[in-house]
């Protein structure tokens, strides 16, 4: 359902755990936004967590996104993503894709087959956040079998949901710390891709940051600060601060200098 265009031949898959942390969702959204602004189609599986964040960010950025389903096209799973699926079609910003006939339910055995299609539609597959048993790692295996480039986002060694991505790094996957890492990987593969917006560290524009990110950036105005200290200063949750810091790191605006301690880059 929907339509494919020539632009979709240079697509990037973004997949990961359904249990995504605030860090995983923030990274997925940031990378999908950057890819969309560079004219790259985002492919994912319409699942909860990382998939949802990637699809939504692509749409909100005016980009294209392809959602590959593990069931027939007459239904959306999970049901909570019906509105998201409708936006993909109504805004003509992509397509819903399935190899399953109408009426086929979202059985667990269908999803590895779905993951094979996700890999096949993409030039590069990015694993954003995944534990050691995540189905996203199946997508990585299919990508390697099909000659696709596999990239992954580093995560905390203390997080179970980053154990799979960190293991991929040990196996030789290319690390992703900003969207240009992906765009640079696409370019040698023959894609004609414009560069994403330059890092904001030189010539920051406030409209390029969310209000929360701008507040955290402003608070990093002197000595290195601990996440808990920033949370107290800004009167918000430590999880929200950590998510904003992850976004600032991806944009080259902040860096970690100790355990949960950050400074401006």
mmCIF file of C-alpha atoms in Angstrom:
data_model
loop_
_atom_site.group_PDB
_atom_site.id
_atom_site.type_symbol
_atom_site.label_atom_id
_atom_site.label_comp_id
_atom_site.label_asym_id
_atom_site.label_seq_id
_atom_site.Cartn_x
_atom_site.Cartn_y
_atom_site.Cartn_z
ATOM 1 C CA UNK A 1 0.000 0.000 0.000
ATOM 2 C CA UNK A 2 1.316 3.421 -0.912
ATOM 3 C CA UNK A 3 3.979 3.832 -3.550
ATOM 4 C CA UNK A 4 7.702 3.351 -4.094
ATOM 5 C CA UNK A 5 9.898 5.918 -5.846
ATOM 6 C CA UNK A 6 13.399 5.974 -7.319
ATOM 7 C CA UNK A 7 14.524 7.712 -4.148
ATOM 8 C CA UNK A 8 13.715 4.556 -2.168
ATOM 9 C CA UNK A 9 16.567 2.698 -3.866
ATOM 10 C CA UNK A 10 18.964 4.506 -1.505
ATOM 11 C CA UNK A 11 17.231 3.569 1.737
ATOM 12 C CA UNK A 12 18.611 3.027 5.223
ATOM 13 C CA UNK A 13 17.010 0.599 7.666
ATOM 14 C CA UNK A 14 16.775 1.593 11.309
ATOM 15 C CA UNK A 15 15.763 -1.192 13.675
ATOM 16 C CA UNK A 16 16.038 -2.113 17.333
ATOM 17 C CA UNK A 17 14.315 -3.271 20.465
ATOM 18 C CA UNK A 18 10.627 -2.826 21.197
ATOM 19 C CA UNK A 19 11.632 -1.934 24.780
ATOM 20 C CA UNK A 20 13.642 1.098 23.683
ATOM 21 C CA UNK A 21 14.976 3.386 26.392
ATOM 22 C CA UNK A 22 14.712 7.160 26.188
ATOM 23 C CA UNK A 23 18.268 7.075 24.796
ATOM 24 C CA UNK A 24 17.316 4.591 22.057
ATOM 25 C CA UNK A 25 14.208 6.522 21.052
ATOM 26 C CA UNK A 26 16.092 9.830 21.023
ATOM 27 C CA UNK A 27 18.912 8.436 18.884
ATOM 28 C CA UNK A 28 16.469 6.792 16.452
ATOM 29 C CA UNK A 29 14.569 10.058 16.055
ATOM 30 C CA UNK A 30 17.724 12.139 15.623
ATOM 31 C CA UNK A 31 19.221 9.839 12.980
ATOM 32 C CA UNK A 32 15.930 9.470 11.090
ATOM 33 C CA UNK A 33 15.541 13.251 11.077
ATOM 34 C CA UNK A 34 19.023 13.727 9.650
ATOM 35 C CA UNK A 35 18.558 11.034 7.016
ATOM 36 C CA UNK A 36 15.232 12.523 5.955
ATOM 37 C CA UNK A 37 16.717 16.003 5.626
ATOM 38 C CA UNK A 38 19.426 14.483 3.413
ATOM 39 C CA UNK A 39 16.797 12.869 1.178
ATOM 40 C CA UNK A 40 17.315 9.294 2.384
ATOM 41 C CA UNK A 41 14.328 6.962 2.826
ATOM 42 C CA UNK A 42 14.038 5.330 6.272
ATOM 43 C CA UNK A 43 12.975 1.665 6.403
ATOM 44 C CA UNK A 44 11.740 -0.054 9.565
ATOM 45 C CA UNK A 45 9.217 -2.576 10.854
ATOM 46 C CA UNK A 46 6.436 -0.485 12.465
ATOM 47 C CA UNK A 47 7.053 -2.182 15.816
ATOM 48 C CA UNK A 48 7.042 -0.426 19.171
ATOM 49 C CA UNK A 49 10.170 1.313 20.373
ATOM 50 C CA UNK A 50 12.975 2.077 17.924
ATOM 51 C CA UNK A 51 10.867 1.379 14.809
ATOM 52 C CA UNK A 52 8.104 3.749 15.863
ATOM 53 C CA UNK A 53 10.564 6.527 16.741
ATOM 54 C CA UNK A 54 12.296 6.196 13.362
ATOM 55 C CA UNK A 55 9.086 6.174 11.289
ATOM 56 C CA UNK A 56 7.593 9.101 13.201
ATOM 57 C CA UNK A 57 10.713 11.264 12.943
ATOM 58 C CA UNK A 58 10.952 10.615 9.205
ATOM 59 C CA UNK A 59 7.359 11.739 8.672
ATOM 60 C CA UNK A 60 7.696 14.788 10.910
ATOM 61 C CA UNK A 61 10.841 15.782 8.990
ATOM 62 C CA UNK A 62 9.006 15.616 5.669
ATOM 63 C CA UNK A 63 10.904 12.508 4.598
ATOM 64 C CA UNK A 64 9.921 9.136 3.209
ATOM 65 C CA UNK A 65 9.583 5.935 5.211
ATOM 66 C CA UNK A 66 8.791 2.324 4.326
ATOM 67 C CA UNK A 67 7.118 0.127 6.952
ATOM 68 C CA UNK A 68 7.557 -3.621 6.460
ATOM 69 C CA UNK A 69 4.884 -5.668 8.219
ATOM 70 C CA UNK A 70 4.917 -9.164 9.687
ATOM 71 C CA UNK A 71 1.254 -9.689 8.813
ATOM 72 C CA UNK A 72 -1.209 -9.029 6.001
ATOM 73 C CA UNK A 73 -1.744 -5.501 4.732
ATOM 74 C CA UNK A 74 -5.348 -5.505 5.941
ATOM 75 C CA UNK A 75 -4.236 -4.986 9.549
ATOM 76 C CA UNK A 76 -1.696 -2.971 11.528
ATOM 77 C CA UNK A 77 0.317 -4.447 14.380
ATOM 78 C CA UNK A 78 0.628 -3.183 17.016
ATOM 79 C CA UNK A 79 -2.820 -1.591 16.915
ATOM 80 C CA UNK A 80 -1.466 1.538 18.615
ATOM 81 C CA UNK A 81 0.425 2.319 15.388
ATOM 82 C CA UNK A 82 -2.661 2.499 13.185
ATOM 83 C CA UNK A 83 -2.511 6.292 13.175
ATOM 84 C CA UNK A 84 1.177 6.217 12.282
ATOM 85 C CA UNK A 85 0.497 3.818 9.409
ATOM 86 C CA UNK A 86 -2.327 6.050 8.183
ATOM 87 C CA UNK A 87 -0.026 9.088 8.190
ATOM 88 C CA UNK A 88 2.509 7.247 6.033
ATOM 89 C CA UNK A 89 -0.194 6.598 3.434
ATOM 90 C CA UNK A 90 -2.263 9.781 3.700
ATOM 91 C CA UNK A 91 0.757 12.080 3.444
ATOM 92 C CA UNK A 92 2.116 10.026 0.533
ATOM 93 C CA UNK A 93 5.406 9.782 2.382
ATOM 94 C CA UNK A 94 6.076 6.104 1.832
ATOM 95 C CA UNK A 95 4.451 2.701 1.795
ATOM 96 C CA UNK A 96 3.352 -0.273 3.857
ATOM 97 C CA UNK A 97 4.959 -3.466 2.538
ATOM 98 C CA UNK A 98 4.236 -7.138 3.258
ATOM 99 C CA UNK A 99 4.818 -10.505 1.625
ATOM 100 C CA UNK A 100 1.904 -11.949 3.610
ATOM 101 C CA UNK A 101 -1.596 -12.308 2.202
ATOM 102 C CA UNK A 102 -4.494 -10.336 3.704
ATOM 103 C CA UNK A 103 -5.793 -12.053 6.805
ATOM 104 C CA UNK A 104 -2.420 -13.427 7.921
ATOM 105 C CA UNK A 105 -2.004 -12.522 11.619
ATOM 106 C CA UNK A 106 1.209 -11.151 13.187
ATOM 107 C CA UNK A 107 2.539 -14.522 14.360
ATOM 108 C CA UNK A 108 6.026 -14.634 15.856
ATOM 109 C CA UNK A 109 7.344 -16.860 13.051
ATOM 110 C CA UNK A 110 6.559 -14.120 10.520
ATOM 111 C CA UNK A 111 8.957 -11.529 11.881
ATOM 112 C CA UNK A 112 12.266 -13.105 10.811
ATOM 113 C CA UNK A 113 10.840 -13.168 7.262
ATOM 114 C CA UNK A 114 9.827 -9.533 7.696
ATOM 115 C CA UNK A 115 13.380 -8.718 8.811
ATOM 116 C CA UNK A 116 14.807 -10.291 5.648
ATOM 117 C CA UNK A 117 12.752 -7.863 3.552
ATOM 118 C CA UNK A 118 13.835 -4.884 5.675
ATOM 119 C CA UNK A 119 17.470 -5.757 4.996
ATOM 120 C CA UNK A 120 16.807 -6.333 1.311
ATOM 121 C CA UNK A 121 15.182 -2.929 0.823
ATOM 122 C CA UNK A 122 18.136 -1.084 2.344
ATOM 123 C CA UNK A 123 21.665 -0.143 1.346
ATOM 124 C CA UNK A 124 22.694 0.181 5.000
ATOM 125 C CA UNK A 125 21.163 -1.375 8.135
ATOM 126 C CA UNK A 126 21.551 0.521 11.429
ATOM 127 C CA UNK A 127 20.912 -1.304 14.714
ATOM 128 C CA UNK A 128 20.031 1.451 17.178
ATOM 129 C CA UNK A 129 19.479 -0.414 20.453
ATOM 130 C CA UNK A 130 19.184 -4.167 21.038
ATOM 131 C CA UNK A 131 19.793 -6.799 23.677
ATOM 132 C CA UNK A 132 21.531 -10.079 22.876
ATOM 133 C CA UNK A 133 18.258 -11.827 21.969
ATOM 134 C CA UNK A 134 16.684 -9.019 19.949
ATOM 135 C CA UNK A 135 15.160 -9.758 16.570
ATOM 136 C CA UNK A 136 17.075 -6.743 15.282
ATOM 137 C CA UNK A 137 20.193 -8.925 15.314
ATOM 138 C CA UNK A 138 18.429 -11.261 12.872
ATOM 139 C CA UNK A 139 18.064 -8.269 10.561
ATOM 140 C CA UNK A 140 21.805 -7.661 10.897
ATOM 141 C CA UNK A 141 22.512 -11.284 9.924
ATOM 142 C CA UNK A 142 20.270 -11.009 6.858
ATOM 143 C CA UNK A 143 21.983 -7.747 5.917
ATOM 144 C CA UNK A 144 25.409 -9.388 5.963
ATOM 145 C CA UNK A 145 24.124 -12.334 3.930
ATOM 146 C CA UNK A 146 22.763 -9.893 1.340
ATOM 147 C CA UNK A 147 25.945 -7.825 1.169
ATOM 148 C CA UNK A 148 24.532 -4.824 3.019
ATOM 149 C CA UNK A 149 26.562 -2.636 5.342
ATOM 150 C CA UNK A 150 25.759 -3.120 9.043
ATOM 151 C CA UNK A 151 26.197 -0.183 11.399
ATOM 152 C CA UNK A 152 25.324 0.117 15.064
ATOM 153 C CA UNK A 153 24.962 2.743 17.782
ATOM 154 C CA UNK A 154 27.242 2.317 20.831
ATOM 155 C CA UNK A 155 25.438 2.124 24.147
ATOM 156 C CA UNK A 156 26.117 1.952 27.858
ATOM 157 C CA UNK A 157 27.935 -1.180 29.038
ATOM 158 C CA UNK A 158 25.557 -1.093 32.010
ATOM 159 C CA UNK A 159 22.438 -1.367 29.836
ATOM 160 C CA UNK A 160 21.048 -4.782 28.897
ATOM 161 C CA UNK A 161 19.430 -3.143 25.891
ATOM 162 C CA UNK A 162 22.813 -2.129 24.503
ATOM 163 C CA UNK A 163 24.457 -5.538 24.934
ATOM 164 C CA UNK A 164 23.512 -6.606 21.401
ATOM 165 C CA UNK A 165 24.699 -3.419 19.723
ATOM 166 C CA UNK A 166 27.959 -3.393 21.658
ATOM 167 C CA UNK A 167 28.523 -7.035 20.698
ATOM 168 C CA UNK A 168 28.066 -6.105 17.027
ATOM 169 C CA UNK A 169 30.795 -3.494 17.462
ATOM 170 C CA UNK A 170 33.151 -6.175 18.791
ATOM 171 C CA UNK A 171 32.333 -8.264 15.731
ATOM 172 C CA UNK A 172 33.361 -5.442 13.407
ATOM 173 C CA UNK A 173 30.179 -3.454 12.750
ATOM 174 C CA UNK A 174 30.752 0.222 11.972
ATOM 175 C CA UNK A 175 29.891 2.607 14.815
ATOM 176 C CA UNK A 176 27.320 5.362 14.343
ATOM 177 C CA UNK A 177 27.744 8.498 16.447
ATOM 178 C CA UNK A 178 26.129 10.993 14.057
ATOM 179 C CA UNK A 179 24.060 10.920 10.887
ATOM 180 C CA UNK A 180 27.061 11.813 8.730
ATOM 181 C CA UNK A 181 28.583 8.445 9.655
ATOM 182 C CA UNK A 182 25.690 6.837 7.780
ATOM 183 C CA UNK A 183 25.761 9.273 4.872
ATOM 184 C CA UNK A 184 29.497 8.737 4.440
ATOM 185 C CA UNK A 185 28.887 5.000 4.307
ATOM 186 C CA UNK A 186 26.198 5.447 1.655
ATOM 187 C CA UNK A 187 28.406 7.572 -0.579
ATOM 188 C CA UNK A 188 31.020 4.877 -1.387
ATOM 189 C CA UNK A 189 28.142 2.528 -2.207
ATOM 190 C CA UNK A 190 27.216 4.752 -5.133
ATOM 191 C CA UNK A 191 24.439 6.812 -3.575
ATOM 192 C CA UNK A 192 24.120 10.453 -4.531
ATOM 193 C CA UNK A 193 23.449 11.861 -1.086
ATOM 194 C CA UNK A 194 23.835 15.469 0.061
ATOM 195 C CA UNK A 195 25.577 16.056 3.355
ATOM 196 C CA UNK A 196 23.436 16.506 6.444
ATOM 197 C CA UNK A 197 23.431 19.796 8.288
ATOM 198 C CA UNK A 198 26.932 20.578 9.605
ATOM 199 C CA UNK A 199 27.655 20.035 13.324
ATOM 200 C CA UNK A 200 26.144 22.758 15.448
ATOM 201 C CA UNK A 201 29.145 23.299 17.685
ATOM 202 C CA UNK A 202 30.277 26.140 15.426
ATOM 203 C CA UNK A 203 27.337 28.442 14.867
ATOM 204 C CA UNK A 204 24.607 26.937 17.036
ATOM 205 C CA UNK A 205 21.068 27.951 16.130
ATOM 206 C CA UNK A 206 18.520 27.592 18.898
ATOM 207 C CA UNK A 207 15.792 26.501 16.489
ATOM 208 C CA UNK A 208 17.825 23.365 15.729
ATOM 209 C CA UNK A 209 17.410 22.135 19.310
ATOM 210 C CA UNK A 210 14.315 21.169 21.239
ATOM 211 C CA UNK A 211 13.486 23.365 24.265
ATOM 212 C CA UNK A 212 14.759 20.606 26.585
ATOM 213 C CA UNK A 213 18.020 20.227 24.653
ATOM 214 C CA UNK A 214 18.550 24.001 24.640
ATOM 215 C CA UNK A 215 18.021 24.114 28.422
ATOM 216 C CA UNK A 216 20.582 21.360 28.974
ATOM 217 C CA UNK A 217 23.017 23.058 26.579
ATOM 218 C CA UNK A 218 22.648 26.354 28.448
ATOM 219 C CA UNK A 219 23.270 24.573 31.767
ATOM 220 C CA UNK A 220 26.564 23.162 30.457
ATOM 221 C CA UNK A 221 28.089 26.641 30.609
ATOM 222 C CA UNK A 222 31.066 26.022 32.872
ATOM 223 C CA UNK A 223 32.663 23.075 34.607
ATOM 224 C CA UNK A 224 31.606 19.491 33.806
ATOM 225 C CA UNK A 225 28.272 18.586 35.378
ATOM 226 C CA UNK A 226 26.772 15.306 36.552
ATOM 227 C CA UNK A 227 23.408 14.233 35.128
ATOM 228 C CA UNK A 228 21.832 14.425 38.587
ATOM 229 C CA UNK A 229 23.146 17.974 39.063
ATOM 230 C CA UNK A 230 21.668 19.019 35.728
ATOM 231 C CA UNK A 231 18.354 17.423 36.675
ATOM 232 C CA UNK A 232 18.263 19.431 39.917
ATOM 233 C CA UNK A 233 19.172 22.663 38.151
ATOM 234 C CA UNK A 234 16.534 22.184 35.465
ATOM 235 C CA UNK A 235 13.931 20.628 37.780
ATOM 236 C CA UNK A 236 13.306 17.667 35.501
ATOM 237 C CA UNK A 237 13.941 13.932 35.462
ATOM 238 C CA UNK A 238 17.426 12.484 35.073
ATOM 239 C CA UNK A 239 16.119 10.319 32.227
ATOM 240 C CA UNK A 240 15.017 13.396 30.288
ATOM 241 C CA UNK A 241 18.402 15.021 30.854
ATOM 242 C CA UNK A 242 20.217 11.870 29.688
ATOM 243 C CA UNK A 243 18.122 11.740 26.510
ATOM 244 C CA UNK A 244 18.900 15.397 25.767
ATOM 245 C CA UNK A 245 22.603 14.822 26.392
ATOM 246 C CA UNK A 246 22.541 11.902 23.958
ATOM 247 C CA UNK A 247 21.070 14.187 21.303
ATOM 248 C CA UNK A 248 23.663 16.884 22.037
ATOM 249 C CA UNK A 249 26.454 14.303 21.768
ATOM 250 C CA UNK A 250 25.161 13.164 18.382
ATOM 251 C CA UNK A 251 25.281 16.766 17.179
ATOM 252 C CA UNK A 252 28.814 17.305 18.470
ATOM 253 C CA UNK A 253 27.692 19.728 21.163
ATOM 254 C CA UNK A 254 28.438 17.752 24.334
ATOM 255 C CA UNK A 255 30.789 14.999 25.409
ATOM 256 C CA UNK A 256 31.001 12.612 28.327
ATOM 257 C CA UNK A 257 34.087 13.127 30.502
ATOM 258 C CA UNK A 258 33.243 10.744 33.337
ATOM 259 C CA UNK A 259 30.527 8.454 34.636
ATOM 260 C CA UNK A 260 27.346 10.428 33.909
ATOM 261 C CA UNK A 261 29.457 13.622 33.787
ATOM 262 C CA UNK A 262 29.256 15.880 30.736
ATOM 263 C CA UNK A 263 30.683 19.083 29.361
ATOM 264 C CA UNK A 264 30.317 21.092 26.182
ATOM 265 C CA UNK A 265 32.291 19.635 23.278
#
